[in-house]
Coordinates of C-alpha atoms and ligand atoms in Angstrom, one line a residue:
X1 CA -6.5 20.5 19.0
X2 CA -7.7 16.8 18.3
X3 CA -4.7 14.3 19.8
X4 CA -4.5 10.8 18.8
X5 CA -5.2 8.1 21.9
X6 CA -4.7 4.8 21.1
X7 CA -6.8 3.3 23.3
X8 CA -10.1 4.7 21.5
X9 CA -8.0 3.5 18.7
X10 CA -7.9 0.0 19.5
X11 CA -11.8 0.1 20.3
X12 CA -14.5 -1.4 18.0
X13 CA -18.2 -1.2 18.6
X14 CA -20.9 -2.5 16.7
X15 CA -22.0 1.0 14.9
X16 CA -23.1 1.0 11.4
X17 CA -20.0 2.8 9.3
X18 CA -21.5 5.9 7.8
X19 CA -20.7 6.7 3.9
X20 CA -20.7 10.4 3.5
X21 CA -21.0 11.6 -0.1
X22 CA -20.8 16.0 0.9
X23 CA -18.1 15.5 3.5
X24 CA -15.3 17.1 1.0
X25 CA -16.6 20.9 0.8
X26 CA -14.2 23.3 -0.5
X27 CA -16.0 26.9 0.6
X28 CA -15.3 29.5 -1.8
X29 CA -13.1 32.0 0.0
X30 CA -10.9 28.5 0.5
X31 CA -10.7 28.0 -3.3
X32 CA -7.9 30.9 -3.5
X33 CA -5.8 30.5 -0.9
X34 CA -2.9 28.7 -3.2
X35 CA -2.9 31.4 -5.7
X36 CA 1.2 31.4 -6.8
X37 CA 1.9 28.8 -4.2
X38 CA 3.2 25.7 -4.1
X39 CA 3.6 22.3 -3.3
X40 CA 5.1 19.3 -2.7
X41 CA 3.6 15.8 -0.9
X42 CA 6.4 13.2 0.1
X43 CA 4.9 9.9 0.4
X44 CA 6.3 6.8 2.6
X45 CA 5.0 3.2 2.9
X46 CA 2.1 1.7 0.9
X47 CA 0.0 1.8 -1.6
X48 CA -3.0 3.1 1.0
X49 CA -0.3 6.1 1.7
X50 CA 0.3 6.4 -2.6
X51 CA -3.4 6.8 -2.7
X52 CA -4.2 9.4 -0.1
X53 CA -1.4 11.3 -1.4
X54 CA -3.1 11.3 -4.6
X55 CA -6.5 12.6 -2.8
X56 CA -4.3 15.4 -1.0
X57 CA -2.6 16.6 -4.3
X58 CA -5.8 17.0 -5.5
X59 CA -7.2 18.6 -2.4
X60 CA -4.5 20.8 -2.5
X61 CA -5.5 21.8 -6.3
X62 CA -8.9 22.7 -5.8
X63 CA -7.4 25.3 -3.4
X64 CA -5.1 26.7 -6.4
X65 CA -2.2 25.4 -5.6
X66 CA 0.2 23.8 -7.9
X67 CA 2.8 20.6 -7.8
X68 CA 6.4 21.4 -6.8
X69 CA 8.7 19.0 -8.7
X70 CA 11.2 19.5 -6.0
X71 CA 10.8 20.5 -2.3
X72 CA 13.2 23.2 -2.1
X73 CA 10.3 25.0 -4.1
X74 CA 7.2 24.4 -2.6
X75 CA 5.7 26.7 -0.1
X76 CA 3.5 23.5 1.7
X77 CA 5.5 20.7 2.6
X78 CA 3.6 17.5 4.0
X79 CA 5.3 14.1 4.8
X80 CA 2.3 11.5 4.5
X81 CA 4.0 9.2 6.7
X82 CA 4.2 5.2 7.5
X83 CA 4.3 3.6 11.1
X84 CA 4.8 0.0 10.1
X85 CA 8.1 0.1 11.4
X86 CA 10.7 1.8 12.7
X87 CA 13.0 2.8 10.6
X88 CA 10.0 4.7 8.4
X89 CA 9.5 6.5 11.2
X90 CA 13.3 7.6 12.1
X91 CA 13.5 8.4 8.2
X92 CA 10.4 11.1 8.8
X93 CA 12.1 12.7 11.8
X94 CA 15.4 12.9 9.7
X95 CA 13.3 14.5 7.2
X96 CA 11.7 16.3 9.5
X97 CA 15.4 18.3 10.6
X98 CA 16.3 18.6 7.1
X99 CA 13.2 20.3 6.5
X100 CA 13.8 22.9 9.8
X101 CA 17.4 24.0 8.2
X102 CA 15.0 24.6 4.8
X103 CA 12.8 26.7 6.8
X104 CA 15.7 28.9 8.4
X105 CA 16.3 30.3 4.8
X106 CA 12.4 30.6 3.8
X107 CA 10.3 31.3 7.1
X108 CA 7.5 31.7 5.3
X109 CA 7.2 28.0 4.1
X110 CA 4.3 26.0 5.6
X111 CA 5.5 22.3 6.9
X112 CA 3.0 19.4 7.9
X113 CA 2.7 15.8 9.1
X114 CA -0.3 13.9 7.8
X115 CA -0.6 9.9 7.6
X116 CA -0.2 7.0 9.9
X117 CA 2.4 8.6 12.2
X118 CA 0.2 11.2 13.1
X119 CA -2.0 8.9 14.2
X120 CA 0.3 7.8 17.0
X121 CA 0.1 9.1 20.6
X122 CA 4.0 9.3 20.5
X123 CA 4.8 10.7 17.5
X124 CA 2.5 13.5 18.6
X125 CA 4.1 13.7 21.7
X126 CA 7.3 14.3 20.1
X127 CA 6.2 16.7 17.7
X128 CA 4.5 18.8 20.3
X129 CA 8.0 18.4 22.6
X130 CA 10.4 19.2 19.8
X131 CA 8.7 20.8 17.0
X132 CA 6.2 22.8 17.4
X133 CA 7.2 24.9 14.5
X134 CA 5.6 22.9 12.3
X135 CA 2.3 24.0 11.2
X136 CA -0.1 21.0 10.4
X137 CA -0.7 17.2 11.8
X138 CA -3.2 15.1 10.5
X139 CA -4.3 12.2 10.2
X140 CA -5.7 9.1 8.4
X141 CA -9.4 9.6 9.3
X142 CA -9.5 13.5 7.8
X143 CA -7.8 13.7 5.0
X144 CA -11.5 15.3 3.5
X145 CA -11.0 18.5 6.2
X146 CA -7.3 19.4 5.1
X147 CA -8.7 22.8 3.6
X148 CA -10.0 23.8 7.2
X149 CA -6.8 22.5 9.0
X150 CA -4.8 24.4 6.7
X151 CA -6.7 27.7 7.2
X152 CA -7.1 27.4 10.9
X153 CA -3.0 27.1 11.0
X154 CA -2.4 30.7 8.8
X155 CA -5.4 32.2 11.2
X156 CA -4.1 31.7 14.6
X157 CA -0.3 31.2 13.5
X158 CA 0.7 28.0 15.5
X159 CA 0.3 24.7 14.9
X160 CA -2.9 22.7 14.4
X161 CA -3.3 19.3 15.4
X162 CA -6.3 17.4 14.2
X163 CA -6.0 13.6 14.4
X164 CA -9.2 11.6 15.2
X165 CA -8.8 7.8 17.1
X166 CA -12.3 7.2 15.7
X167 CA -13.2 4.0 14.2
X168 CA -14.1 5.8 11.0
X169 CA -16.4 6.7 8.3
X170 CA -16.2 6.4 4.1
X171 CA -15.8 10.0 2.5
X172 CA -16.9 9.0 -0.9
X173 CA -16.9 12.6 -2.6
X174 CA -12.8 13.2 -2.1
X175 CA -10.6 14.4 -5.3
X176 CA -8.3 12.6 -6.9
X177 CA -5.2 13.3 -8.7
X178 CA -4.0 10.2 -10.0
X179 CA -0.5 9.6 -11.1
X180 CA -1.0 7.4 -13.8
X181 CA -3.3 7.8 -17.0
X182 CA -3.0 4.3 -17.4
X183 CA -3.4 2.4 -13.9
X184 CA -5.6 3.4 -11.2
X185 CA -5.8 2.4 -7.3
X186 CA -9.2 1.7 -6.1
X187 CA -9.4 1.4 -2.1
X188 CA -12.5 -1.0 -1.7
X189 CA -11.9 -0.9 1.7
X190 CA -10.5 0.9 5.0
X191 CA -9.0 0.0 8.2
X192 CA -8.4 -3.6 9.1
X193 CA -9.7 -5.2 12.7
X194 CA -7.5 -8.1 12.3
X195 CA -5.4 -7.5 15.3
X196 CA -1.9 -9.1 14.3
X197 CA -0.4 -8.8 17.5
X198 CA 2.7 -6.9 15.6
X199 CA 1.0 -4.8 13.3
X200 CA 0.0 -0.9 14.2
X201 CA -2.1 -0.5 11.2
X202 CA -5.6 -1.6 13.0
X203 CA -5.0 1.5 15.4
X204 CA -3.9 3.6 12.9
X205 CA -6.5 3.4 10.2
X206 CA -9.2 2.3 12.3
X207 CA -12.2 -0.4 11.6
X208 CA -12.6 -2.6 8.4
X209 CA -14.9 -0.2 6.5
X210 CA -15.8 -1.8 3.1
X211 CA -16.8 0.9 0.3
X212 CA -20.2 0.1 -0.6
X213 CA -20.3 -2.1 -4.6
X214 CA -21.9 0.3 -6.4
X215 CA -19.3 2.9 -5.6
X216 CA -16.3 0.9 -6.1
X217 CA -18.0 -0.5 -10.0
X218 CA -18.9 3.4 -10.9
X219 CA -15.0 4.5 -10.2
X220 CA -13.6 2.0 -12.5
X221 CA -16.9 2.4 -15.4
X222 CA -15.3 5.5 -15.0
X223 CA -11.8 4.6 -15.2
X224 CA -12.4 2.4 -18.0
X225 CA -14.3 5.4 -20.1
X226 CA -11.4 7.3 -19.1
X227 CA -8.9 5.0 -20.8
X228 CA -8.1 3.5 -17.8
X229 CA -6.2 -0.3 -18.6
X230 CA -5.5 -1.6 -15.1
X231 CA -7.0 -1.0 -11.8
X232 CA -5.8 -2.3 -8.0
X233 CA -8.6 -3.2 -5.8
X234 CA -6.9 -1.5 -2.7
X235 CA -7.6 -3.1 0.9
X236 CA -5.4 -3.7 3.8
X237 CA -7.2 -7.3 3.9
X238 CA -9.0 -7.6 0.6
X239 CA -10.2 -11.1 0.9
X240 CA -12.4 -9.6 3.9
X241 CA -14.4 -7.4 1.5
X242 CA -17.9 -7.0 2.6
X243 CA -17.9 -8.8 5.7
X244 CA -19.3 -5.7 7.2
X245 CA -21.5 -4.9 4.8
X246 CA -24.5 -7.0 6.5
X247 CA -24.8 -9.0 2.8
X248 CA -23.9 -12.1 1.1
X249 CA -21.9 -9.6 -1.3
X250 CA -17.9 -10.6 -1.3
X251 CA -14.7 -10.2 -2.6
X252 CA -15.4 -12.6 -5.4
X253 CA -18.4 -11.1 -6.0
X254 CA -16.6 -7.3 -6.0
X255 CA -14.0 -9.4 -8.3
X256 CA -16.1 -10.5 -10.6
X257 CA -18.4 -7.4 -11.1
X258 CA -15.3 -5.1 -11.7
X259 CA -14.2 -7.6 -14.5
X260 CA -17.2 -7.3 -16.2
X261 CA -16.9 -3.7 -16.6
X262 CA -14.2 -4.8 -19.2
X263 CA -10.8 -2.7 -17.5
X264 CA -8.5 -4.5 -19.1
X265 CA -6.4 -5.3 -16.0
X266 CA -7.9 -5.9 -12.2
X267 CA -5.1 -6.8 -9.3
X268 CA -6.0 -6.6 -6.2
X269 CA -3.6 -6.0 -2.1
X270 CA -3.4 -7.4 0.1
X271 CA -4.6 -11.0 0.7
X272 CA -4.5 -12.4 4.1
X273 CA -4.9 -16.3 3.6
X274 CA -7.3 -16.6 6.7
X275 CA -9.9 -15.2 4.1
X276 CA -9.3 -16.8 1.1
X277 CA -11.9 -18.7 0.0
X278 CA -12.1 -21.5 -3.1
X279 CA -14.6 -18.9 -4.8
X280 CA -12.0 -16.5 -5.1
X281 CA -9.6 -19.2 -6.8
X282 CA -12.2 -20.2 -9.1
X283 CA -12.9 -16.3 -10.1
X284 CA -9.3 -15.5 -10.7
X285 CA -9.2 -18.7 -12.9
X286 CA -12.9 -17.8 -14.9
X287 CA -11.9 -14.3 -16.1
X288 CA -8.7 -13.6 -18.1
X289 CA -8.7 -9.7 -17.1
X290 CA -7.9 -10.5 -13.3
X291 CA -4.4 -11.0 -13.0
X292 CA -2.6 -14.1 -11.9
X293 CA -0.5 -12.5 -9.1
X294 CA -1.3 -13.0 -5.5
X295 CA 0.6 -11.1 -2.7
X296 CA 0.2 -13.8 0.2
X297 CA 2.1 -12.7 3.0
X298 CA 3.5 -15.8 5.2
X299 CA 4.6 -13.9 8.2
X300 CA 6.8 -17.1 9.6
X301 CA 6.4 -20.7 8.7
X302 CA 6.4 -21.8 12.2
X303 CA 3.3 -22.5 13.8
X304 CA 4.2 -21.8 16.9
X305 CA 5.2 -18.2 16.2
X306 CA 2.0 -17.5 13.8
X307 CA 0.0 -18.4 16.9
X308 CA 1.5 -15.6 18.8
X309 CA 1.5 -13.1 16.0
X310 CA -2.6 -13.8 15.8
X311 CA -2.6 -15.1 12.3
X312 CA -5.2 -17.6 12.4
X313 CA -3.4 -20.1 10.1
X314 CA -0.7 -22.5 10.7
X315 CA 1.9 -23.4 8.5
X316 CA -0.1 -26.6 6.9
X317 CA -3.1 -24.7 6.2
X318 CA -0.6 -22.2 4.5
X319 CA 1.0 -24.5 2.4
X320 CA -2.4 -26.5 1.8
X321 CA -4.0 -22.5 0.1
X322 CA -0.6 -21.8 -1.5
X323 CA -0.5 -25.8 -3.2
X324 CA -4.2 -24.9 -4.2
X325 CA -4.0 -21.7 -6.1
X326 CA -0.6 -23.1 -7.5
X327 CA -2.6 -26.1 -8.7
X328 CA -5.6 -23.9 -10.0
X329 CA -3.6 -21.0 -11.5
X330 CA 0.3 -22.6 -12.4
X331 CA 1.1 -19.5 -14.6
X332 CA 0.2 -17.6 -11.7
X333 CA 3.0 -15.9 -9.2
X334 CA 2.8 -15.4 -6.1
X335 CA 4.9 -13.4 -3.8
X336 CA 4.8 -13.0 0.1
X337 CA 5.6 -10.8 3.1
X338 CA 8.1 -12.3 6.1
X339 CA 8.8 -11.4 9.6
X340 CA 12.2 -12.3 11.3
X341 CA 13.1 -12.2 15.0
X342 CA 9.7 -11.8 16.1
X343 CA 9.7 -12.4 20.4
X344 CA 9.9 -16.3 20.9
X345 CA 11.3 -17.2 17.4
X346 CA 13.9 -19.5 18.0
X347 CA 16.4 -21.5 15.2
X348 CA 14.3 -24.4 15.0
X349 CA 11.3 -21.8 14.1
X350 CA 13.2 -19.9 11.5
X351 CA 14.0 -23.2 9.8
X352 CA 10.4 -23.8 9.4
X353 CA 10.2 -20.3 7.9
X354 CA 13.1 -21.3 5.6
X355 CA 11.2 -25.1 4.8
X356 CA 7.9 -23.1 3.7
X357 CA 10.2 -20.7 1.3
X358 CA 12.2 -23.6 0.0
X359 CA 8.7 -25.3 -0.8
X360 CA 6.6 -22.2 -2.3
X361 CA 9.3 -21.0 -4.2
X362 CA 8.3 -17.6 -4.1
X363 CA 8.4 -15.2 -7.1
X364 CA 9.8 -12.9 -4.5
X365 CA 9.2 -11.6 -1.0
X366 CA 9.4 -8.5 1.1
X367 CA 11.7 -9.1 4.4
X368 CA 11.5 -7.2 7.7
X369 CA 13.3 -7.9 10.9
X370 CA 11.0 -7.5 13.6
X371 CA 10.2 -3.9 14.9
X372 CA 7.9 -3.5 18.0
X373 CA 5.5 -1.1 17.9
X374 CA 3.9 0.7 21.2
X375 CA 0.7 -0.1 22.1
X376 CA 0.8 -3.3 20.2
X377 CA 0.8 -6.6 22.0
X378 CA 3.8 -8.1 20.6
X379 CA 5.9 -4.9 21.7
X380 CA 5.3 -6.2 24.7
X381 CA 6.5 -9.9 24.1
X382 CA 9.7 -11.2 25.6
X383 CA 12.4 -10.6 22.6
X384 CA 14.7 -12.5 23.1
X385 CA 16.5 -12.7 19.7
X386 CA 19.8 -10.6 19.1
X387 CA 20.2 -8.2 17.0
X388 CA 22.6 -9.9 15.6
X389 CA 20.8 -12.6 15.3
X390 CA 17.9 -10.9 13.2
X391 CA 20.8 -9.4 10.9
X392 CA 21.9 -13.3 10.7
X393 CA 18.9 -14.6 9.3
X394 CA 17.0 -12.2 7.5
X395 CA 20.7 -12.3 5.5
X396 CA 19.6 -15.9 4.9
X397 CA 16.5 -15.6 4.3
X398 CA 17.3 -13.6 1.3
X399 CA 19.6 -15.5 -0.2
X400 CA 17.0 -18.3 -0.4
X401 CA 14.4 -15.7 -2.0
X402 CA 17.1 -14.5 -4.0
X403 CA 17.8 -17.5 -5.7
X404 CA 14.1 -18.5 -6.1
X405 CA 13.1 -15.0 -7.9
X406 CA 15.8 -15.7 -10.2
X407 CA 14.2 -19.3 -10.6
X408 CA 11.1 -17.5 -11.4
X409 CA 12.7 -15.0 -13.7
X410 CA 14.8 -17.6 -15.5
X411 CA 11.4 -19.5 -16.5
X412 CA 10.5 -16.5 -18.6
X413 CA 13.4 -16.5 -21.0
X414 CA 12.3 -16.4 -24.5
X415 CA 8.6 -16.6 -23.4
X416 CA 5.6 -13.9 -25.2
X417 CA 4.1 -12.0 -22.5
X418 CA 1.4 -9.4 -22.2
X419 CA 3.4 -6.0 -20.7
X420 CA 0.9 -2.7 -19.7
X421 CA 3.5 -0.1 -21.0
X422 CA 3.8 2.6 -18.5
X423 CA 6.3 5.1 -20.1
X424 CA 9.8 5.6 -20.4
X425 CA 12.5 3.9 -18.1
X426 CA 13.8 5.7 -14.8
X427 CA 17.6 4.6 -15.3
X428 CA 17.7 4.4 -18.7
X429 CA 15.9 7.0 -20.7
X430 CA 16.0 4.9 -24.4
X431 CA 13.7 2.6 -22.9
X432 CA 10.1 1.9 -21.8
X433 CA 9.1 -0.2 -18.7
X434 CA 6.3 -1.5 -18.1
X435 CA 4.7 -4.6 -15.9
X436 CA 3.9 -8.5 -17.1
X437 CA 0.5 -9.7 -15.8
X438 CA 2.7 -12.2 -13.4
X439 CA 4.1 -8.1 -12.0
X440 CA 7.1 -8.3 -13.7
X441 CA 9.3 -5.6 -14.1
X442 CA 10.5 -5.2 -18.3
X443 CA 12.5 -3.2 -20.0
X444 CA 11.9 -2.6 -23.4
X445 CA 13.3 -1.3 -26.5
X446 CA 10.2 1.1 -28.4
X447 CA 9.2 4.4 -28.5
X448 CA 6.0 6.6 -27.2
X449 CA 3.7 5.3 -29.3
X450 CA 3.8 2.0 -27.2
X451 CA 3.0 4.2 -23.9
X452 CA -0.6 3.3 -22.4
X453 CA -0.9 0.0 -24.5
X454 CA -0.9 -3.4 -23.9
X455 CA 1.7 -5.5 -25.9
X456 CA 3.5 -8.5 -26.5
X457 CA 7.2 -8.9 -25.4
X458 CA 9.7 -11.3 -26.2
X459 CA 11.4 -11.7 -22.9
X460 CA 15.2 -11.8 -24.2
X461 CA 17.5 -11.3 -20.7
X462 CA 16.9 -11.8 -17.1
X463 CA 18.2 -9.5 -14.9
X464 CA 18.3 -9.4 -11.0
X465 CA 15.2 -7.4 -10.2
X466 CA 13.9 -7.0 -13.7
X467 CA 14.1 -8.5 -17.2
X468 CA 14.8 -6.9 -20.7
X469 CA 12.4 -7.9 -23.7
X470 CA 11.1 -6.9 -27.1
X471 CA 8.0 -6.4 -28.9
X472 CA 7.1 -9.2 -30.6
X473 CA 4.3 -7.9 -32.7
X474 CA 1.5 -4.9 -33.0
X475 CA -0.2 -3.8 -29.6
X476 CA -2.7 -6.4 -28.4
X477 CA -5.1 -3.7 -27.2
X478 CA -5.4 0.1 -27.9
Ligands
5AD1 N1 7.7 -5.3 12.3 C1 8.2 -5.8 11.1 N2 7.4 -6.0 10.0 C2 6.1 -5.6 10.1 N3 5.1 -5.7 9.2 C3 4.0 -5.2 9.7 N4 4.2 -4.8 11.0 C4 5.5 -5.1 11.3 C5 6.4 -5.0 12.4 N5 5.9 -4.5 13.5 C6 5.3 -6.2 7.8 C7 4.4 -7.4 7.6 C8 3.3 -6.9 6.7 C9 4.1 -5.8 5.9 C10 3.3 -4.8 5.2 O1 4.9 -5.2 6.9 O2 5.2 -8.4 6.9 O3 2.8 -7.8 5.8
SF4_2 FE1 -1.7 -5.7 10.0 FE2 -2.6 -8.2 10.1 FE3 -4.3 -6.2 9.4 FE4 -2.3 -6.9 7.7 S1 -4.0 -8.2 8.4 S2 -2.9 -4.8 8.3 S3 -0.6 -7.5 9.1 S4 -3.3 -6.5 11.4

């Protein structure tokens, strides 16, 4: 049994990050083992969590298995869980009961807990407490020795736990099942060592590891050959691409040498504006395939509190990056992340939250109320804000992003945009969706022929979270 500690977590040394390319080996008696079972992966949080879940699916494959559609089926649950906050992790452990009563009817059903949670001393804790009758806990760093886990399990009957606090390596030769045939995620990099004094995800996915270039531009050649139309450069920090790599190689480097392998659509997650540099500005503006769409999270607008969440920018220089890209890139949208009630935030700080939203004008933003999470710093911060309080003006707050998306949207009535065409609509089946280059959501009237292609649309309603449009002429790329 491997336990997570969070105090080797938090630890970073000056060793070179390996790059394995033979750490994935599926031995042969493994390659059987799912024969007529199956299973089903349920993914919370981000787009990281989307991707492993994709590596795990196919994992899972090359052991035989096959995909459950629902989970009453499937003879391998896992829950590849999110510790951002804590109502992601109170949703796992209600999952976690619902899935016990499931298991009273089929004993034989295998049940595990893999992700960011696991990687936490006291959601272990809790497991080993309350449920040991799960069979499986892994975490972030092994994702590449699931097969072994698994079989150790169904050998000794009890559950395994194999979570490592390391700072972490690259696995370059893991599977992939990808959701889409049309848009790809591509993690450039792992971990994060920027230490936001709120955030958990430095302890739970370890040191910033970028991928080394040559691996990153061979997965998209490949995407691209593979019909591939958009990829998203996947990073907890992006901007901080390749300063561990001991080069002069960087993010507008990566940026520019995945454009030129002609994928028709590069995005990239998440930006931190510490490390966005001029040179990125100018290679978003030289190459038409990047998109102009920049996730920017803000945090707060007040100075004050930035400083004691450890975000290395204050609400000028903010404003001063956000006015530059604006000015560089005006089609572009941008869109942003915001923290109420962290400790210490007081009225007058909120306000300045409010005064940077009412001057950005975001295209829209993801809110959180502030949730402390152990072994943190800022968990251990004076909070002195009601609850009632952070109900108060996170309600506020989204008013005013509420009535600036619909700004946003409104702009686009009766304007031709370029739309990736993903497939059909989830609540309404006569339709397709698909995303603008600014990341918005359409809904369009067409049939499967469209699906996979790039096309023009007549934006001809705006709706609250999405707009409705039409194609305007033949497919602009095939
Ligand atoms: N409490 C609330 N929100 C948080 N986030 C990260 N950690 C916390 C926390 N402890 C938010 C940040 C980040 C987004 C992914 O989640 O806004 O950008
Ligand atoms: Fe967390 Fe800050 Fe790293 Fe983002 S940059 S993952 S908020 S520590």
């Amino acid at each position: 049994m491997n336990l997570p500690n969070l105090l080797e977590a938090k630890k970073r040394s000056r060793e070179k990050v390996l790059t394995k390319t033979n750490a994935y080996i599926i031995e042969n008696n493994l390659k059987n083992l799912g024969v007529g079972k199956k299973y089903y992966v349920k993914t919370y949080g981000c787009q990281m969590n989307e991707h492993d879940t994709e590596n795990i699916k196919a994992i899972l494959e090359d052991m035989s298995f096959t995909e459950a559609l629902e989970m009453e089926d499937a003879d391998l649950i896992l829950l590849n869980t999110c510790a951002i906050r804590e109502n992601a992790h109170n949703k796992v452990f209600g999952m976690i009961g619902r899935i016990k009563h499931l298991k009273e009817t089929k004993p034989n059903i295998m049940v595990g807990l893999c992700g960011c949670m696991a990687q936490e001393e006291i959601v272990v804790e809790e497991i080993l407490k309350k449920h040991k009758w799960l069979d499986i806990v892994f975490g972030t760093h092994n994702i590449y020795n699931l097969p072994n886990i698994l079989v150790k399990s169904l050998k000794e009957q009890k559950l395994e736990v194999d979570v490592l606090s390391c700072e972490g390596d690259i696995i370059e030769n893991i599977p992939v099942k990808r959701d889409s045939k049309y848009k790809a995620w591509v993690n450039i990099m792992y971990g994060c060592d920027k230490f936001c004094t709120y955030c958990i995800v430095p302890y739970t996915r370890g040191k910033q590891r970028s991928r080394n270039p040559e691996y990153i531009i061979n997965e998209v050649l490949e995407l691209v050959k593979n019909g591939y139309k958009e990829v998203t450069l996947l990073g907890q920090n992006v901007n901080a691409y390749g300063k561990d790599l001991n080069s002069d190689y960087k993010m507008e480097n990566l940026l520019e040498d995945v454009a030129n392998t002609g994928i028709e659509r590069v995005r990239f997650v998440t930006s931190h504006p510490w490390d966005f540099t001029d040179n990125m500005i100018e290679t978003i503006k030289k190459y038409d395939n990047i998109m102009p769409y920049i996730h920017l999270p803000l945090q707060s607008g007040s100075s004050k509190i930035l400083k004691l969440m450890g975000r290395r920018y204050t609400k000028e220089s903010y404003l001063e990056l956000y006015q530059k890209i604006k000015k560089a890139l005006p089609y572009s949208s941008i869109t942003t992340d915001i923290i109420v009630g962290f400790p210490g935030e007081t009225e007058a700080d909120f306000k300045e939250t409010l005064e940077v939203v009412e001057s950005c004008q975001f295209d829209s933003a993801y809110t959180f109320i502030f949730s402390p999470r152990v072994g943190t710093p800022a968990a251990k911060m004076d909070d002195n804000v009601t609850i009632d309080e952070k109900n108060n003006r996170l309600q506020r707050l989204n008013n005013l992003i509420n009535e600036y998306s619909k700004k946003a949207n409104d702009a686009y009535l009766n304007k031709v945009v370029p739309v990736l065409i993903e497939d059909y609509s989830e609540k309404d089946s006569h339709k397709l969706m698909g995303y603008t280059d600014t990341m918005k959501l359409v809904n369009i009237d067409g049939n499967e022929e469209y699906i996979g292609k790039i096309v023009n649309v007549r934006i001809n309603e705006i709706k609250t979270w999405s707009m409705d449009g039409e194609i305007v002429n033949d497919h602009i790329s095939v």
